[in-house]
PDB file of C-alpha atoms in Angstrom:
ATOM      1  CA  MET E   1     -70.147 -57.663 -42.650  1.00  0.00           C
ATOM      2  CA  ILE E   2     -67.755 -56.631 -45.389  1.00  0.00           C
ATOM      3  CA  HIS E   3     -66.257 -58.915 -48.039  1.00  0.00           C
ATOM      4  CA  SER E   4     -63.550 -57.171 -50.008  1.00  0.00           C
ATOM      5  CA  ALA E   5     -60.856 -57.210 -52.651  1.00  0.00           C
ATOM      6  CA  PHE E   6     -58.803 -54.048 -52.278  1.00  0.00           C
ATOM      7  CA  ARG E   7     -56.555 -54.111 -55.348  1.00  0.00           C
ATOM      8  CA  ARG E   8     -58.890 -52.054 -57.543  1.00  0.00           C
ATOM      9  CA  PHE E   9     -59.466 -49.565 -54.713  1.00  0.00           C
ATOM     10  CA  SER E  10     -55.712 -49.133 -54.372  1.00  0.00           C
ATOM     11  CA  ARG E  11     -55.395 -48.511 -58.112  1.00  0.00           C
ATOM     12  CA  ALA E  12     -58.159 -45.887 -57.795  1.00  0.00           C
ATOM     13  CA  GLY E  13     -56.127 -44.017 -55.175  1.00  0.00           C
ATOM     14  CA  PHE E  14     -57.723 -45.262 -51.964  1.00  0.00           C
ATOM     15  CA  GLU E  15     -55.446 -45.961 -49.001  1.00  0.00           C
ATOM     16  CA  LEU E  16     -56.182 -49.142 -47.076  1.00  0.00           C
ATOM     17  CA  ASP E  17     -55.689 -47.754 -43.560  1.00  0.00           C
ATOM     18  CA  ALA E  18     -57.773 -44.675 -44.333  1.00  0.00           C
ATOM     19  CA  VAL E  19     -60.619 -46.798 -45.694  1.00  0.00           C
ATOM     20  CA  LEU E  20     -60.598 -48.997 -42.596  1.00  0.00           C
ATOM     21  CA  GLU E  21     -60.487 -45.975 -40.293  1.00  0.00           C
ATOM     22  CA  SER E  22     -63.527 -44.557 -42.082  1.00  0.00           C
ATOM     23  CA  LEU E  23     -65.427 -47.840 -41.857  1.00  0.00           C
ATOM     24  CA  VAL E  24     -64.611 -48.308 -38.168  1.00  0.00           C
ATOM     25  CA  ASP E  25     -65.636 -44.715 -37.429  1.00  0.00           C
ATOM     26  CA  TYR E  26     -68.886 -45.039 -39.387  1.00  0.00           C
ATOM     27  CA  MET E  27     -69.794 -48.249 -37.539  1.00  0.00           C
ATOM     28  CA  SER E  28     -68.739 -46.983 -34.097  1.00  0.00           C
ATOM     29  CA  GLY E  29     -72.281 -47.323 -32.786  1.00  0.00           C
ATOM     30  CA  GLY E  30     -72.737 -50.858 -34.077  1.00  0.00           C
ATOM     31  CA  THR E  31     -70.742 -53.941 -35.039  1.00  0.00           C
ATOM     32  CA  LEU E  32     -68.292 -54.269 -37.928  1.00  0.00           C
ATOM     33  CA  LEU E  33     -67.309 -57.774 -39.087  1.00  0.00           C
ATOM     34  CA  LEU E  34     -64.797 -58.909 -41.719  1.00  0.00           C
ATOM     35  CA  PRO E  35     -64.030 -62.521 -42.667  1.00  0.00           C
ATOM     36  CA  THR E  36     -60.496 -63.574 -41.746  1.00  0.00           C
ATOM     37  CA  MET E  37     -60.542 -67.109 -43.110  1.00  0.00           C
ATOM     38  CA  SER E  38     -57.390 -69.198 -42.972  1.00  0.00           C
ATOM     39  CA  TRP E  39     -58.209 -72.382 -44.895  1.00  0.00           C
ATOM     40  CA  ARG E  40     -55.085 -71.972 -47.047  1.00  0.00           C
ATOM     41  CA  TYR E  41     -52.906 -72.256 -43.953  1.00  0.00           C
ATOM     42  CA  ILE E  42     -54.935 -74.392 -41.539  1.00  0.00           C
ATOM     43  CA  ASN E  43     -55.889 -77.872 -42.731  1.00  0.00           C
ATOM     44  CA  HIS E  44     -55.464 -81.540 -41.853  1.00  0.00           C
ATOM     45  CA  ASN E  45     -51.693 -81.188 -42.369  1.00  0.00           C
ATOM     46  CA  ASN E  46     -51.502 -78.113 -40.129  1.00  0.00           C
ATOM     47  CA  PRO E  47     -54.470 -78.364 -37.739  1.00  0.00           C
ATOM     48  CA  HIS E  48     -53.462 -75.705 -35.198  1.00  0.00           C
ATOM     49  CA  PHE E  49     -55.190 -72.294 -35.356  1.00  0.00           C
ATOM     50  CA  ASP E  50     -54.183 -69.290 -33.249  1.00  0.00           C
ATOM     51  CA  GLU E  51     -56.558 -66.319 -32.889  1.00  0.00           C
ATOM     52  CA  ILE E  52     -53.709 -63.803 -32.871  1.00  0.00           C
ATOM     53  CA  ARG E  53     -50.940 -65.396 -34.945  1.00  0.00           C
ATOM     54  CA  THR E  54     -52.706 -67.250 -37.776  1.00  0.00           C
ATOM     55  CA  PRO E  55     -52.868 -65.029 -40.880  1.00  0.00           C
ATOM     56  CA  SER E  56     -55.992 -64.760 -42.999  1.00  0.00           C
ATOM     57  CA  ASN E  57     -56.213 -65.435 -46.713  1.00  0.00           C
ATOM     58  CA  THR E  58     -59.281 -63.359 -47.520  1.00  0.00           C
ATOM     59  CA  GLY E  59     -57.628 -60.175 -48.709  1.00  0.00           C
ATOM     60  CA  ALA E  60     -55.583 -57.247 -47.466  1.00  0.00           C
ATOM     61  CA  LEU E  61     -58.489 -55.326 -45.928  1.00  0.00           C
ATOM     62  CA  GLY E  62     -59.440 -58.212 -43.654  1.00  0.00           C
ATOM     63  CA  GLU E  63     -55.852 -58.957 -42.701  1.00  0.00           C
ATOM     64  CA  VAL E  64     -55.057 -55.374 -41.688  1.00  0.00           C
ATOM     65  CA  PHE E  65     -58.399 -55.095 -39.910  1.00  0.00           C
ATOM     66  CA  ARG E  66     -57.622 -58.310 -38.009  1.00  0.00           C
ATOM     67  CA  HIS E  67     -54.360 -57.174 -36.463  1.00  0.00           C
ATOM     68  CA  SER E  68     -54.789 -53.386 -36.336  1.00  0.00           C
ATOM     69  CA  PHE E  69     -58.470 -52.663 -35.646  1.00  0.00           C
ATOM     70  CA  ALA E  70     -60.440 -55.733 -34.537  1.00  0.00           C
ATOM     71  CA  THR E  71     -60.781 -56.533 -30.862  1.00  0.00           C
ATOM     72  CA  ARG E  72     -61.874 -60.143 -31.293  1.00  0.00           C
ATOM     73  CA  ARG E  73     -61.724 -62.983 -33.795  1.00  0.00           C
ATOM     74  CA  SER E  74     -63.878 -66.090 -33.798  1.00  0.00           C
ATOM     75  CA  LEU E  75     -62.040 -69.338 -33.097  1.00  0.00           C
ATOM     76  CA  HIS E  76     -63.177 -71.328 -36.096  1.00  0.00           C
ATOM     77  CA  PRO E  77     -59.921 -72.709 -37.539  1.00  0.00           C
ATOM     78  CA  THR E  78     -60.710 -72.254 -41.238  1.00  0.00           C
ATOM     79  CA  HIS E  79     -63.610 -69.734 -41.474  1.00  0.00           C
ATOM     80  CA  SER E  80     -62.970 -67.194 -38.725  1.00  0.00           C
ATOM     81  CA  VAL E  81     -64.441 -63.689 -38.646  1.00  0.00           C
ATOM     82  CA  ALA E  82     -62.941 -60.654 -36.881  1.00  0.00           C
ATOM     83  CA  GLY E  83     -64.933 -57.830 -35.392  1.00  0.00           C
ATOM     84  CA  ILE E  84     -65.076 -54.571 -33.493  1.00  0.00           C
ATOM     85  CA  GLY E  85     -67.981 -52.915 -31.704  1.00  0.00           C
ATOM     86  CA  ARG E  86     -71.021 -54.180 -29.856  1.00  0.00           C
ATOM     87  CA  ASP E  87     -72.266 -57.732 -29.326  1.00  0.00           C
ATOM     88  CA  LEU E  88     -69.045 -59.526 -30.276  1.00  0.00           C
ATOM     89  CA  ASP E  89     -69.820 -62.323 -27.819  1.00  0.00           C
ATOM     90  CA  TYR E  90     -73.037 -62.961 -29.712  1.00  0.00           C
ATOM     91  CA  PHE E  91     -71.536 -62.815 -33.185  1.00  0.00           C
ATOM     92  CA  LEU E  92     -68.161 -64.477 -32.572  1.00  0.00           C
ATOM     93  CA  GLY E  93     -68.157 -66.237 -29.216  1.00  0.00           C
ATOM     94  CA  GLU E  94     -69.593 -69.633 -30.201  1.00  0.00           C
ATOM     95  CA  HIS E  95     -68.439 -70.086 -33.782  1.00  0.00           C
ATOM     96  CA  HIS E  96     -65.922 -72.784 -32.844  1.00  0.00           C
ATOM     97  CA  LEU E  97     -68.685 -74.857 -31.222  1.00  0.00           C
ATOM     98  CA  ASP E  98     -70.238 -75.574 -34.613  1.00  0.00           C
ATOM     99  CA  THR E  99     -69.078 -78.690 -36.435  1.00  0.00           C
ATOM    100  CA  THR E 100     -69.316 -76.957 -39.826  1.00  0.00           C
ATOM    101  CA  PRO E 101     -67.783 -73.743 -41.187  1.00  0.00           C
ATOM    102  CA  CYS E 102     -71.034 -71.746 -41.308  1.00  0.00           C
ATOM    103  CA  GLY E 103     -73.346 -73.375 -38.788  1.00  0.00           C
ATOM    104  CA  LYS E 104     -76.156 -71.998 -36.619  1.00  0.00           C
ATOM    105  CA  ARG E 105     -73.718 -70.432 -34.135  1.00  0.00           C
ATOM    106  CA  SER E 106     -71.540 -68.855 -36.822  1.00  0.00           C
ATOM    107  CA  PRO E 107     -71.343 -65.084 -37.445  1.00  0.00           C
ATOM    108  CA  PHE E 108     -72.999 -65.694 -40.811  1.00  0.00           C
ATOM    109  CA  LYS E 109     -76.190 -67.150 -39.338  1.00  0.00           C
ATOM    110  CA  ARG E 110     -76.227 -64.603 -36.534  1.00  0.00           C
ATOM    111  CA  LEU E 111     -75.930 -61.776 -39.042  1.00  0.00           C
ATOM    112  CA  VAL E 112     -79.270 -62.938 -40.441  1.00  0.00           C
ATOM    113  CA  GLU E 113     -80.809 -63.194 -36.973  1.00  0.00           C
ATOM    114  CA  ALA E 114     -79.604 -59.669 -36.137  1.00  0.00           C
ATOM    115  CA  ASP E 115     -80.993 -58.224 -39.395  1.00  0.00           C
ATOM    116  CA  GLY E 116     -77.491 -57.195 -40.442  1.00  0.00           C
ATOM    117  CA  GLN E 117     -76.177 -55.890 -43.731  1.00  0.00           C
ATOM    118  CA  ILE E 118     -73.547 -57.225 -46.142  1.00  0.00           C
ATOM    119  CA  LEU E 119     -71.263 -55.050 -48.262  1.00  0.00           C
ATOM    120  CA  MET E 120     -69.293 -56.532 -51.147  1.00  0.00           C
ATOM    121  CA  MET E 121     -66.409 -54.126 -51.822  1.00  0.00           C
ATOM    122  CA  GLY E 122     -64.877 -54.717 -55.235  1.00  0.00           C
ATOM    123  CA  ILE E 123     -65.625 -58.430 -55.026  1.00  0.00           C
ATOM    124  CA  GLY E 124     -68.193 -60.708 -56.605  1.00  0.00           C
ATOM    125  CA  MET E 125     -71.151 -62.610 -55.218  1.00  0.00           C
ATOM    126  CA  ASP E 126     -69.183 -65.842 -55.576  1.00  0.00           C
ATOM    127  CA  CYS E 127     -67.328 -64.778 -52.398  1.00  0.00           C
ATOM    128  CA  CYS E 128     -70.426 -64.239 -50.240  1.00  0.00           C
ATOM    129  CA  THR E 129     -70.033 -66.782 -47.438  1.00  0.00           C
ATOM    130  CA  LEU E 130     -73.581 -66.413 -46.125  1.00  0.00           C
ATOM    131  CA  ILE E 131     -74.764 -68.587 -49.022  1.00  0.00           C
ATOM    132  CA  HIS E 132     -72.678 -71.455 -47.637  1.00  0.00           C
ATOM    133  CA  GLN E 133     -74.656 -71.101 -44.409  1.00  0.00           C
ATOM    134  CA  ILE E 134     -77.935 -71.648 -46.245  1.00  0.00           C
ATOM    135  CA  GLU E 135     -76.448 -74.608 -48.110  1.00  0.00           C
ATOM    136  CA  GLU E 136     -75.513 -76.190 -44.783  1.00  0.00           C
ATOM    137  CA  GLU E 137     -78.931 -75.525 -43.275  1.00  0.00           C
ATOM    138  CA  VAL E 138     -81.078 -76.712 -46.180  1.00  0.00           C
ATOM    139  CA  ALA E 139     -79.018 -79.384 -47.956  1.00  0.00           C
ATOM    140  CA  SER E 140     -76.073 -80.512 -45.867  1.00  0.00           C
ATOM    141  CA  ASP E 141     -76.102 -83.880 -47.658  1.00  0.00           C
ATOM    142  CA  VAL E 142     -75.191 -82.126 -50.913  1.00  0.00           C
ATOM    143  CA  TYR E 143     -72.758 -79.440 -49.807  1.00  0.00           C
ATOM    144  CA  LEU E 144     -70.986 -80.894 -46.754  1.00  0.00           C
ATOM    145  CA  LYS E 145     -68.653 -83.842 -46.427  1.00  0.00           C
ATOM    146  CA  GLY E 146     -69.860 -86.624 -44.169  1.00  0.00           C
ATOM    147  CA  PRO E 147     -69.122 -86.940 -40.438  1.00  0.00           C
ATOM    148  CA  SER E 148     -66.525 -89.643 -41.124  1.00  0.00           C
ATOM    149  CA  GLN E 149     -64.497 -87.035 -43.063  1.00  0.00           C
ATOM    150  CA  ALA E 150     -64.499 -84.453 -40.273  1.00  0.00           C
ATOM    151  CA  VAL E 151     -61.125 -82.923 -39.385  1.00  0.00           C
ATOM    152  CA  GLN E 152     -59.928 -82.410 -35.810  1.00  0.00           C
ATOM    153  CA  TYR E 153     -58.362 -79.028 -35.019  1.00  0.00           C
ATOM    154  CA  THR E 154     -57.135 -77.077 -32.037  1.00  0.00           C
ATOM    155  CA  SER E 155     -57.811 -73.347 -31.709  1.00  0.00           C
ATOM    156  CA  THR E 156     -55.862 -71.195 -29.281  1.00  0.00           C
ATOM    157  CA  ASP E 157     -57.551 -67.993 -28.154  1.00  0.00           C
ATOM    158  CA  SER E 158     -56.027 -64.643 -27.179  1.00  0.00           C
ATOM    159  CA  LYS E 159     -55.683 -65.808 -23.553  1.00  0.00           C
ATOM    160  CA  ASN E 160     -53.678 -68.837 -24.691  1.00  0.00           C
ATOM    161  CA  VAL E 161     -56.506 -71.261 -23.909  1.00  0.00           C
ATOM    162  CA  THR E 162     -56.746 -74.160 -26.363  1.00  0.00           C
ATOM    163  CA  HIS E 163     -60.078 -75.459 -27.674  1.00  0.00           C
ATOM    164  CA  ASP E 164     -60.720 -78.689 -29.581  1.00  0.00           C
ATOM    165  CA  VAL E 165     -62.739 -78.087 -32.752  1.00  0.00           C
ATOM    166  CA  THR E 166     -64.251 -80.643 -35.149  1.00  0.00           C
ATOM    167  CA  VAL E 167     -65.129 -79.505 -38.678  1.00  0.00           C
ATOM    168  CA  ARG E 168     -66.997 -81.109 -41.552  1.00  0.00           C
ATOM    169  CA  HIS E 169     -65.845 -79.173 -44.597  1.00  0.00           C
ATOM    170  CA  HIS E 170     -67.685 -78.152 -47.746  1.00  0.00           C
ATOM    171  CA  HIS E 171     -67.405 -80.155 -50.935  1.00  0.00           C
ATOM    172  CA  LEU E 172     -65.316 -78.347 -53.552  1.00  0.00           C
ATOM    173  CA  MET E 173     -67.840 -77.914 -56.330  1.00  0.00           C
ATOM    174  CA  LYS E 174     -68.521 -75.227 -58.895  1.00  0.00           C
ATOM    175  CA  ARG E 175     -71.214 -72.852 -57.650  1.00  0.00           C
ATOM    176  CA  ASN E 176     -73.380 -70.217 -59.294  1.00  0.00           C
ATOM    177  CA  TYR E 177     -73.937 -67.552 -56.660  1.00  0.00           C
ATOM    178  CA  TRP E 178     -74.503 -64.762 -59.197  1.00  0.00           C
ATOM    179  CA  GLN E 179     -78.076 -65.966 -59.648  1.00  0.00           C
ATOM    180  CA  PHE E 180     -78.859 -64.840 -56.104  1.00  0.00           C
ATOM    181  CA  GLN E 181     -77.532 -61.350 -56.819  1.00  0.00           C
ATOM    182  CA  ASP E 182     -79.857 -61.221 -59.837  1.00  0.00           C
ATOM    183  CA  MET E 183     -82.760 -62.262 -57.607  1.00  0.00           C
ATOM    184  CA  LEU E 184     -81.975 -59.515 -55.101  1.00  0.00           C
ATOM    185  CA  HIS E 185     -81.770 -56.979 -57.922  1.00  0.00           C
ATOM    186  CA  SER E 186     -85.095 -58.072 -59.402  1.00  0.00           C
ATOM    187  CA  GLN E 187     -86.730 -57.583 -55.995  1.00  0.00           C
ATOM    188  CA  GLY E 188     -85.216 -54.140 -55.491  1.00  0.00           C
ATOM    189  CA  CYS E 189     -83.070 -55.422 -52.615  1.00  0.00           C
ATOM    190  CA  LEU E 190     -79.622 -54.672 -54.052  1.00  0.00           C
ATOM    191  CA  TRP E 191     -77.831 -51.348 -53.698  1.00  0.00           C
ATOM    192  CA  ALA E 192     -74.808 -50.518 -55.843  1.00  0.00           C
ATOM    193  CA  ALA E 193     -72.272 -47.682 -55.778  1.00  0.00           C
ATOM    194  CA  ARG E 194     -69.068 -46.910 -57.643  1.00  0.00           C
ATOM    195  CA  CYS E 195     -65.874 -45.726 -55.985  1.00  0.00           C
ATOM    196  CA  GLY E 196     -64.196 -44.761 -59.218  1.00  0.00           C
ATOM    197  CA  ALA E 197     -63.762 -48.035 -61.090  1.00  0.00           C
ATOM    198  CA  PRO E 198     -64.495 -50.404 -58.162  1.00  0.00           C
ATOM    199  CA  VAL E 199     -68.120 -51.352 -57.519  1.00  0.00           C
ATOM    200  CA  CYS E 200     -69.678 -51.933 -54.101  1.00  0.00           C
ATOM    201  CA  ASN E 201     -72.878 -53.963 -53.730  1.00  0.00           C
ATOM    202  CA  GLY E 202     -74.881 -53.966 -50.535  1.00  0.00           C
ATOM    203  CA  PHE E 203     -77.902 -55.930 -49.358  1.00  0.00           C
ATOM    204  CA  ASN E 204     -79.713 -57.138 -46.291  1.00  0.00           C
ATOM    205  CA  ALA E 205     -78.556 -60.512 -44.963  1.00  0.00           C
ATOM    206  CA  ARG E 206     -82.143 -61.646 -44.404  1.00  0.00           C
ATOM    207  CA  SER E 207     -83.044 -60.832 -47.998  1.00  0.00           C
ATOM    208  CA  LEU E 208     -80.188 -62.922 -49.347  1.00  0.00           C
ATOM    209  CA  ALA E 209     -80.957 -65.757 -46.931  1.00  0.00           C
ATOM    210  CA  ALA E 210     -84.604 -65.753 -48.020  1.00  0.00           C
ATOM    211  CA  VAL E 211     -83.990 -65.983 -51.783  1.00  0.00           C
ATOM    212  CA  THR E 212     -81.263 -68.594 -51.317  1.00  0.00           C
ATOM    213  CA  MET E 213     -83.370 -70.682 -48.970  1.00  0.00           C
ATOM    214  CA  ASP E 214     -86.372 -70.574 -51.316  1.00  0.00           C
ATOM    215  CA  SER E 215     -84.185 -71.725 -54.203  1.00  0.00           C
ATOM    216  CA  LEU E 216     -82.572 -74.589 -52.297  1.00  0.00           C
ATOM    217  CA  ARG E 217     -85.846 -75.777 -50.802  1.00  0.00           C
ATOM    218  CA  ALA E 218     -87.275 -75.981 -54.311  1.00  0.00           C
ATOM    219  CA  ASP E 219     -84.129 -77.692 -55.661  1.00  0.00           C
ATOM    220  CA  LYS E 220     -81.343 -78.599 -53.262  1.00  0.00           C
ATOM    221  CA  PHE E 221     -78.856 -78.553 -56.145  1.00  0.00           C
ATOM    222  CA  ALA E 222     -79.780 -74.984 -57.134  1.00  0.00           C
ATOM    223  CA  ALA E 223     -76.522 -73.409 -55.939  1.00  0.00           C
ATOM    224  CA  LEU E 224     -74.406 -75.641 -58.167  1.00  0.00           C
ATOM    225  CA  GLY E 225     -73.014 -74.096 -61.298  1.00  0.00           C
ATOM    226  CA  GLY E 226     -72.130 -77.163 -63.350  1.00  0.00           C
ATOM    227  CA  ASP E 227     -74.159 -80.166 -64.451  1.00  0.00           C
ATOM    228  CA  GLY E 228     -71.214 -82.428 -63.696  1.00  0.00           C
ATOM    229  CA  ASP E 229     -71.308 -81.489 -60.035  1.00  0.00           C
ATOM    230  CA  ARG E 230     -75.070 -81.865 -59.923  1.00  0.00           C
ATOM    231  CA  TYR E 231     -75.023 -85.358 -61.365  1.00  0.00           C
ATOM    232  CA  ARG E 232     -72.073 -86.403 -59.208  1.00  0.00           C
ATOM    233  CA  MET E 233     -74.106 -85.646 -56.091  1.00  0.00           C
ATOM    234  CA  MET E 234     -77.323 -87.397 -57.202  1.00  0.00           C
TER     235      MET E 234
END
């Protein structure tokens, strides 16, 4: 799974289509996933998601991958993921059946189960969605809105079949996800490379899940970055 911000790569002379072609070619024997989230466009005022037509708001790399390379996109209305390669049914096929953005049937949880890897291309740890999955699993009472605040959506797939989807969204609170990158680094589980000025960080999804889960089990507020948010939730 790749999270990305391409602006610095473009400034360093990289071409978006060429980068995607290289990534798709490199992963031809496996599965390549990019988040294609659409929470800026799909919400309680506009609750209708379309697998093909709804744009993503998670960067240019994901958006071009979605409509030019990917063969499938999960049907979660706000936190979809697009993919190409093997096992897309497993990674993407049941995401919309969860009642949270990053539940047990989401691509994020299944990346851990499959012993997958995460690459952060020119983007910080604060954008690593897998950590939301651990928040949901360990301390849903802190990080998720209650069932009474769930939003009803419809998601239309590529065959024009409509699915009803119910989502409990995350609380908007300041987080400190950089601490988990430091933990990975201290354990020798973080790999970094420069592409000119841009930096890429890579790590195993299970390794990140383990350090995050340990932290939240010890203190369910551990992912929060501000005392105000911590006290508001107590």
